[in-house]
CSV table of C-alpha atoms and ligand atoms in Angstrom, one decimal:
chain,number,residue,atom,x,y,z
A,1,MET,CA,-2.0,-63.9,-4.5
A,2,ALA,CA,-1.9,-61.1,-7.0
A,3,LYS,CA,-0.3,-57.9,-5.7
A,4,GLU,CA,-2.6,-54.9,-5.8
A,5,LYS,CA,-1.4,-51.7,-7.5
A,6,LEU,CA,-1.5,-48.5,-5.6
A,7,VAL,CA,0.1,-46.2,-8.1
A,8,GLU,CA,0.2,-46.6,-11.9
A,9,VAL,CA,2.3,-44.4,-13.9
A,10,LYS,CA,1.8,-44.8,-17.7
A,11,ASN,CA,3.9,-43.1,-20.3
A,12,LEU,CA,4.4,-40.1,-18.1
A,13,LYS,CA,5.9,-37.0,-19.8
A,14,GLN,CA,6.9,-33.8,-18.2
A,15,HIS,CA,8.5,-31.4,-20.6
A,16,PHE,CA,9.4,-27.9,-19.5
A,17,LYS,CA,9.6,-24.9,-21.9
A,18,VAL,CA,12.8,-23.0,-21.1
A,19,GLY,CA,14.4,-20.0,-22.7
A,20,GLY,CA,15.0,-19.7,-26.5
A,21,GLY,CA,12.2,-22.1,-27.4
A,22,ARG,CA,14.1,-25.0,-25.9
A,23,VAL,CA,12.3,-27.9,-24.2
A,24,VAL,CA,13.7,-29.9,-21.3
A,25,LYS,CA,12.3,-33.4,-21.4
A,26,ALA,CA,12.6,-33.8,-17.6
A,27,VAL,CA,10.5,-37.0,-17.7
A,28,ASP,CA,10.0,-38.7,-21.0
A,29,ASP,CA,7.7,-41.6,-21.4
A,30,VAL,CA,8.2,-43.2,-18.0
A,31,SER,CA,6.0,-46.2,-16.9
A,32,PHE,CA,6.0,-48.1,-13.7
A,33,ASP,CA,3.6,-49.4,-11.0
A,34,ILE,CA,3.9,-49.3,-7.3
A,35,TYR,CA,2.2,-52.1,-5.4
A,36,LYS,CA,0.4,-51.7,-2.1
A,37,GLY,CA,2.8,-52.0,0.9
A,38,GLU,CA,6.0,-51.9,-1.2
A,39,VAL,CA,9.0,-49.6,-1.2
A,40,PHE,CA,9.8,-48.6,-4.7
A,41,GLY,CA,13.2,-47.1,-5.0
A,42,LEU,CA,13.9,-44.6,-7.8
A,43,VAL,CA,17.5,-43.8,-8.4
A,44,GLY,CA,19.6,-41.9,-10.9
A,45,GLU,CA,22.1,-39.0,-11.0
A,46,SER,CA,21.1,-35.5,-10.3
A,47,GLY,CA,19.0,-34.0,-13.1
A,48,SER,CA,17.7,-37.4,-14.3
A,49,GLY,CA,14.1,-36.5,-13.6
A,50,LYS,CA,13.4,-38.3,-10.3
A,51,SER,CA,11.9,-35.3,-8.4
A,52,THR,CA,9.9,-34.3,-11.4
A,53,THR,CA,8.4,-37.8,-11.5
A,54,GLY,CA,7.4,-37.5,-7.9
A,55,ARG,CA,6.1,-34.0,-8.2
A,56,SER,CA,4.1,-34.9,-11.3
A,57,ILE,CA,2.5,-37.8,-9.4
A,58,ILE,CA,1.5,-35.5,-6.6
A,59,ARG,CA,0.0,-33.0,-9.1
A,60,LEU,CA,2.5,-30.2,-8.6
A,61,TYR,CA,2.7,-29.8,-12.4
A,62,ASP,CA,0.3,-30.1,-15.3
A,63,ILE,CA,1.7,-33.2,-17.0
A,64,THR,CA,2.7,-33.0,-20.6
A,65,GLY,CA,1.5,-36.5,-21.4
A,66,GLY,CA,0.5,-39.9,-20.0
A,67,GLU,CA,-1.6,-40.8,-17.0
A,68,VAL,CA,-1.3,-41.4,-13.3
A,69,LYS,CA,-3.7,-43.6,-11.4
A,70,PHE,CA,-3.9,-43.9,-7.6
A,71,ASP,CA,-5.9,-46.7,-6.0
A,72,GLY,CA,-7.5,-47.4,-9.4
A,73,GLN,CA,-8.6,-43.8,-10.1
A,74,VAL,CA,-7.1,-41.5,-12.6
A,75,ILE,CA,-5.5,-38.6,-10.6
A,76,SER,CA,-3.7,-36.7,-13.4
A,77,GLY,CA,-5.3,-34.0,-15.6
A,78,LYS,CA,-8.6,-32.5,-14.7
A,79,ILE,CA,-10.1,-34.2,-11.6
A,80,LYS,CA,-12.9,-33.3,-9.1
A,81,GLY,CA,-12.3,-31.1,-6.1
A,82,ASP,CA,-13.3,-33.9,-3.7
A,83,LEU,CA,-10.6,-36.2,-5.2
A,84,LYS,CA,-8.0,-33.4,-4.9
A,85,ARG,CA,-8.8,-33.0,-1.2
A,86,THR,CA,-8.6,-36.8,-0.7
A,87,LEU,CA,-5.2,-36.9,-2.4
A,88,THR,CA,-3.7,-34.1,-0.3
A,89,ARG,CA,-4.5,-36.3,2.7
A,90,GLU,CA,-3.6,-39.7,1.3
A,91,ILE,CA,-0.4,-38.8,-0.5
A,92,GLN,CA,2.3,-37.0,1.4
A,93,MET,CA,5.9,-35.9,0.7
A,94,ILE,CA,9.1,-36.0,2.7
A,95,PHE,CA,11.8,-33.7,1.3
A,96,GLN,CA,15.6,-33.7,1.2
A,97,ASP,CA,16.1,-30.6,3.3
A,98,PRO,CA,13.5,-30.6,6.0
A,99,TYR,CA,14.8,-27.2,7.2
A,100,ALA,CA,14.0,-25.5,3.9
A,101,CYS,CA,10.3,-26.6,4.2
A,102,LEU,CA,9.7,-26.2,7.9
A,103,ASN,CA,8.4,-22.6,8.5
A,104,PRO,CA,11.0,-21.2,10.9
A,105,ARG,CA,8.4,-19.0,12.7
A,106,MET,CA,6.1,-21.9,13.4
A,107,LYS,CA,6.3,-24.1,16.5
A,108,VAL,CA,6.7,-27.8,15.9
A,109,VAL,CA,3.2,-28.5,17.2
A,110,ASP,CA,1.6,-26.2,14.6
A,111,ILE,CA,3.9,-27.5,11.8
A,112,ILE,CA,2.9,-31.0,12.5
A,113,ALA,CA,-0.8,-30.2,13.1
A,114,GLU,CA,-1.2,-28.4,9.7
A,115,GLY,CA,-2.6,-31.5,8.0
A,116,LEU,CA,-5.1,-32.0,10.9
A,117,ASP,CA,-6.2,-28.4,10.6
A,118,ILE,CA,-6.6,-28.4,6.8
A,119,HIS,CA,-8.6,-31.6,6.8
A,120,LYS,CA,-10.4,-31.0,10.1
A,121,LEU,CA,-9.1,-34.3,11.5
A,122,ALA,CA,-9.2,-33.2,15.2
A,123,LYS,CA,-12.4,-32.6,17.1
A,124,ASN,CA,-10.9,-30.1,19.4
A,125,LYS,CA,-7.7,-28.5,20.7
A,126,GLN,CA,-7.1,-31.3,23.2
A,127,GLU,CA,-7.4,-34.0,20.5
A,128,ARG,CA,-5.2,-32.0,18.2
A,129,LEU,CA,-2.5,-31.8,20.8
A,130,GLU,CA,-2.8,-35.5,21.8
A,131,LYS,CA,-2.4,-36.5,18.1
A,132,VAL,CA,0.7,-34.4,17.8
A,133,TYR,CA,2.2,-35.8,21.0
A,134,LYS,CA,1.5,-39.3,19.8
A,135,ILE,CA,3.1,-38.8,16.4
A,136,LEU,CA,6.1,-37.1,18.0
A,137,GLU,CA,6.6,-40.3,20.1
A,138,ILE,CA,6.2,-42.5,17.0
A,139,VAL,CA,9.0,-40.7,15.2
A,140,GLY,CA,11.3,-40.8,18.2
A,141,LEU,CA,10.8,-37.3,19.6
A,142,THR,CA,9.0,-36.3,22.8
A,143,PRO,CA,6.0,-34.1,23.7
A,144,ASP,CA,8.2,-31.4,25.1
A,145,HIS,CA,9.6,-30.9,21.6
A,146,ALA,CA,6.2,-29.6,20.5
A,147,ASN,CA,6.7,-26.0,21.7
A,148,ARG,CA,10.1,-25.5,20.1
A,149,PHE,CA,11.1,-24.0,16.8
A,150,PRO,CA,12.8,-25.8,13.9
A,151,HIS,CA,16.2,-24.1,14.4
A,152,GLU,CA,16.4,-25.8,17.8
A,153,PHE,CA,16.8,-29.2,16.2
A,154,SER,CA,19.6,-31.2,14.6
A,155,GLY,CA,19.3,-32.3,10.9
A,156,GLY,CA,18.2,-35.8,11.9
A,157,GLN,CA,15.5,-34.4,14.3
A,158,ARG,CA,14.2,-32.1,11.7
A,159,GLN,CA,13.8,-34.9,9.3
A,160,ARG,CA,11.8,-36.7,12.1
A,161,ILE,CA,9.6,-33.6,12.3
A,162,GLY,CA,9.2,-33.8,8.5
A,163,ILE,CA,8.2,-37.4,8.8
A,164,ALA,CA,5.7,-36.7,11.6
A,165,ARG,CA,4.1,-33.9,9.6
A,166,ALA,CA,3.7,-36.3,6.6
A,167,LEU,CA,2.2,-39.1,8.8
A,168,ILE,CA,-0.3,-37.1,10.8
A,169,THR,CA,-3.0,-37.3,8.0
A,170,GLN,CA,-2.6,-41.1,8.0
A,171,PRO,CA,-1.6,-41.2,4.3
A,172,LYS,CA,-1.4,-44.4,2.2
A,173,PHE,CA,1.4,-43.3,0.0
A,174,ILE,CA,4.6,-41.3,0.8
A,175,ILE,CA,6.9,-39.8,-1.7
A,176,ALA,CA,10.3,-39.4,0.0
A,177,ASP,CA,12.5,-37.3,-2.2
A,178,GLU,CA,16.1,-37.9,-1.2
A,179,PRO,CA,15.1,-37.9,2.5
A,180,ILE,CA,18.6,-38.7,3.8
A,181,SER,CA,20.9,-37.1,1.2
A,182,ALA,CA,21.4,-33.9,3.3
A,183,LEU,CA,22.1,-35.8,6.5
A,184,ASP,CA,25.4,-36.9,8.1
A,185,VAL,CA,26.2,-40.5,7.1
A,186,SER,CA,26.0,-41.5,10.8
A,187,ILE,CA,22.3,-40.3,10.9
A,188,GLN,CA,21.2,-41.6,7.5
A,189,ALA,CA,20.8,-45.2,8.7
A,190,GLN,CA,18.7,-44.1,11.7
A,191,VAL,CA,16.3,-42.2,9.5
A,192,VAL,CA,16.1,-45.1,7.0
A,193,ASN,CA,15.4,-47.5,9.9
A,194,LEU,CA,12.7,-45.3,11.2
A,195,MET,CA,11.1,-45.0,7.8
A,196,GLN,CA,11.2,-48.8,7.4
A,197,LYS,CA,9.7,-49.4,10.8
A,198,LEU,CA,6.9,-46.9,10.1
A,199,GLN,CA,6.2,-48.5,6.7
A,200,LYS,CA,5.7,-51.9,8.3
A,201,GLU,CA,3.7,-50.6,11.3
A,202,PHE,CA,1.3,-48.5,9.2
A,203,GLY,CA,1.3,-50.6,6.0
A,204,LEU,CA,2.6,-47.6,4.0
A,205,THR,CA,3.7,-47.6,0.4
A,206,TYR,CA,6.8,-45.5,-0.5
A,207,LEU,CA,8.3,-44.0,-3.5
A,208,PHE,CA,11.9,-43.6,-2.2
A,209,ILE,CA,14.0,-41.3,-4.3
A,210,ALA,CA,17.8,-41.3,-4.1
A,211,HIS,CA,20.8,-40.4,-6.3
A,212,ASP,CA,22.8,-43.5,-5.4
A,213,LEU,CA,22.0,-47.1,-4.6
A,214,SER,CA,23.7,-47.5,-1.2
A,215,MET,CA,20.6,-47.0,1.1
A,216,VAL,CA,18.0,-47.8,-1.6
A,217,LYS,CA,19.5,-51.3,-1.6
A,218,TYR,CA,18.4,-51.9,2.0
A,219,ILE,CA,14.9,-50.3,2.0
A,220,SER,CA,13.5,-51.1,-1.5
A,221,ASP,CA,11.5,-54.1,-2.7
A,222,ARG,CA,11.9,-53.0,-6.3
A,223,VAL,CA,14.2,-50.4,-7.9
A,224,GLY,CA,13.8,-48.3,-11.0
A,225,VAL,CA,16.9,-46.6,-12.5
A,226,MET,CA,16.4,-43.3,-14.3
A,227,TYR,CA,18.8,-41.7,-16.8
A,228,HIS,CA,18.1,-38.5,-18.7
A,229,GLY,CA,14.4,-38.5,-18.1
A,230,LYS,CA,13.9,-42.2,-19.0
A,231,LEU,CA,13.7,-45.3,-17.0
A,232,VAL,CA,16.5,-47.6,-18.2
A,233,GLU,CA,16.1,-50.6,-15.9
A,234,LEU,CA,13.6,-51.8,-13.3
A,235,ALA,CA,13.6,-55.0,-11.3
A,236,ASP,CA,13.3,-56.5,-7.8
A,237,ALA,CA,16.1,-55.1,-5.7
A,238,ASP,CA,17.8,-58.5,-5.3
A,239,GLU,CA,17.5,-59.2,-9.1
A,240,LEU,CA,19.0,-55.8,-9.9
A,241,TYR,CA,22.0,-56.3,-7.7
A,242,ALA,CA,22.5,-59.9,-8.8
A,243,HIS,CA,22.0,-59.3,-12.5
A,244,PRO,CA,22.3,-55.7,-13.5
A,245,LEU,CA,22.1,-55.4,-17.2
A,246,HIS,CA,22.2,-51.7,-18.2
A,247,PRO,CA,25.6,-50.2,-18.2
A,248,TYR,CA,24.3,-47.2,-16.2
A,249,THR,CA,22.9,-49.5,-13.5
A,250,LYS,CA,26.3,-51.2,-13.4
A,251,SER,CA,28.0,-47.9,-13.0
A,252,LEU,CA,25.7,-46.9,-10.1
A,253,LEU,CA,26.3,-50.3,-8.4
A,254,SER,CA,30.1,-49.8,-8.8
A,255,ALA,CA,29.8,-46.5,-6.9
A,256,ILE,CA,28.6,-48.2,-3.6
A,257,PRO,CA,31.4,-48.4,-1.1
A,258,GLU,CA,32.2,-51.9,0.2
A,259,PRO,CA,32.0,-52.3,4.0
A,260,ASP,CA,35.0,-54.6,3.9
A,261,PRO,CA,38.2,-52.5,3.6
A,262,ILE,CA,40.0,-55.1,1.4
A,263,TYR,CA,37.1,-55.2,-1.1
A,264,GLU,CA,36.8,-51.4,-0.8
A,265,ARG,CA,40.5,-51.0,-1.7
A,266,ASN,CA,40.0,-53.1,-4.9
A,267,ARG,CA,36.6,-51.6,-5.8
A,268,GLN,CA,36.6,-50.4,-9.4
A,269,ARG,CA,34.3,-47.6,-10.4
A,270,ILE,CA,32.7,-48.2,-13.8
A,271,PRO,CA,32.1,-44.8,-15.5
A,272,TYR,CA,29.1,-44.4,-17.7
A,273,THR,CA,29.0,-41.8,-20.4
A,274,ALA,CA,26.5,-42.4,-23.1
A,275,ASP,CA,25.9,-40.1,-26.0
A,276,VAL,CA,22.3,-39.5,-25.3
A,277,HIS,CA,21.5,-38.4,-28.8
A,278,ASP,CA,23.0,-41.5,-30.4
A,279,TYR,CA,21.2,-43.6,-27.8
A,280,SER,CA,17.8,-42.2,-28.6
A,281,GLN,CA,18.3,-42.5,-32.4
A,282,GLU,CA,18.7,-46.3,-32.0
A,283,GLY,CA,15.0,-46.5,-31.0
A,284,PRO,CA,15.3,-48.5,-27.8
A,285,GLU,CA,12.2,-49.9,-26.3
A,286,TRP,CA,11.1,-50.8,-22.8
A,287,VAL,CA,11.2,-54.6,-22.7
A,288,GLU,CA,10.4,-57.2,-20.0
A,289,ILE,CA,13.5,-59.4,-20.4
A,290,ARG,CA,12.7,-61.6,-17.5
A,291,PRO,CA,9.5,-61.7,-15.4
A,292,GLY,CA,9.5,-58.4,-13.6
A,293,HIS,CA,12.9,-57.3,-15.0
A,294,PHE,CA,12.5,-54.4,-17.4
A,295,ILE,CA,15.2,-52.9,-19.5
A,296,ARG,CA,15.4,-50.1,-22.1
A,297,ALA,CA,17.2,-51.5,-25.1
A,298,ASN,CA,17.4,-51.7,-28.8
A,299,LYS,CA,17.4,-55.1,-30.6
A,300,ALA,CA,21.2,-55.5,-30.7
A,301,GLU,CA,21.5,-54.6,-27.0
A,302,LEU,CA,18.7,-57.0,-26.1
A,303,VAL,CA,20.5,-59.9,-27.7
A,304,ALA,CA,23.7,-58.9,-25.7
A,305,TYR,CA,21.7,-58.7,-22.5
A,306,GLU,CA,20.0,-62.1,-23.1
A,307,LYS,CA,23.5,-63.6,-23.6
A,308,GLN,CA,24.7,-62.0,-20.3
A,309,LEU,CA,21.8,-63.6,-18.4
A,310,ALA,CA,22.3,-67.0,-20.1
A,311,ASP,CA,26.0,-67.0,-19.3
A,312,LYS,CA,25.3,-66.4,-15.6
A,313,LYS,CA,23.1,-69.5,-15.3
B,401,ADP,N1,10.4,-26.2,-13.2
B,401,ADP,C1,11.3,-26.6,-14.1
B,401,ADP,N2,11.5,-25.8,-15.2
B,401,ADP,C2,12.5,-26.2,-16.1
B,401,ADP,N3,13.3,-27.2,-16.0
B,401,ADP,C3,13.2,-28.0,-14.9
B,401,ADP,C4,12.2,-27.7,-13.9
B,401,ADP,N4,12.2,-28.7,-12.9
B,401,ADP,C5,13.2,-29.5,-13.3
B,401,ADP,N5,13.8,-29.1,-14.5
B,401,ADP,C6,14.9,-29.8,-15.2
B,401,ADP,O1,14.4,-31.1,-15.4
B,401,ADP,C7,15.5,-32.0,-15.3
B,401,ADP,C8,15.2,-33.1,-14.2
B,401,ADP,O2,15.2,-32.4,-12.9
B,401,ADP,P1,14.8,-33.1,-11.6
B,401,ADP,O3,13.5,-33.9,-11.8
B,401,ADP,O4,14.9,-32.2,-10.5
B,401,ADP,O5,16.0,-34.2,-11.5
B,401,ADP,P2,16.5,-35.0,-10.2
B,401,ADP,O6,15.5,-35.0,-9.1
B,401,ADP,O7,16.7,-36.4,-10.7
B,401,ADP,O8,17.8,-34.4,-9.8
B,401,ADP,C9,16.7,-31.2,-15.0
B,401,ADP,O9,17.4,-31.0,-16.2
B,401,ADP,C10,16.1,-29.9,-14.4
B,401,ADP,O10,17.0,-28.8,-14.7
B,402,MG,MG1,15.7,-34.3,-7.2
């Protein structure tokens, strides 16, 4: 059965004009699809353009170039008001620091119900409250949390509130921008497990953004690796871990701690420091080197990557 595409990002560019006539190419010619019901992990170091990619998809910027489709419809550029409203219901975001985006003066019930209010999804006060109670339970909180304020919660609980707020409009697609990076390591797995459970239960599709591969490994079906505004590699998660090709991907993989202390002691971190300008002068292209395994490479690199794959067989 052919997988259906939910999100199609084609040649996306997001360039920012900064001081002195300089331009930051935050996202530069990035293309990828996200299939319905999948978790697409997007990884890369801080500043590589991950958030900008997510924010461009959700229309927080006027994109510089390219196109974004959602459920077969173009959603970038000028679109109708009806579609805009539909998108604010069907696409939701979860952020790194839930505290920064939860209004401290609002009670949890009103924070969570905001989407219901905006889209008039509750017939009356009673139904509004029932929906909030239900979603609180779904994310592992209780109805008596509804009347409290954000500062009364721990980091992990606040992220659960952020998740509840995102889920209340019954979205199809969730962009989770480093949802666990600000949490204690002990809490990270809990939130990832919850997100995974919700994804299965509600048939959600995720763009899951992270700066390292450690958690993305567990949650993602496919992973894209970003470096300096470009995708450098994209493959099924298993394929990427078994046969990483790009030196930057290898470097990210080498940074994941090993659970076994003996392996951990011997783990070697592979640094990656490319001269970005040299790199772009070589004219690398985005090539499908194996079915579903994409790599950004010039001709000479491609030959070397082919050899690596052949040697592993
Ligand atoms: N609104 C903006 N104006 C100017 N530059 C920006 C803006 N947003 C992001 N950038 C720059 O774009 C690059 C990518 O940023 P970002 O997408 O936030 O990276 P990431 O999420 O991977 O850490 C960075 O160099 C950042 O400084
Ligand atoms: Mg970011």
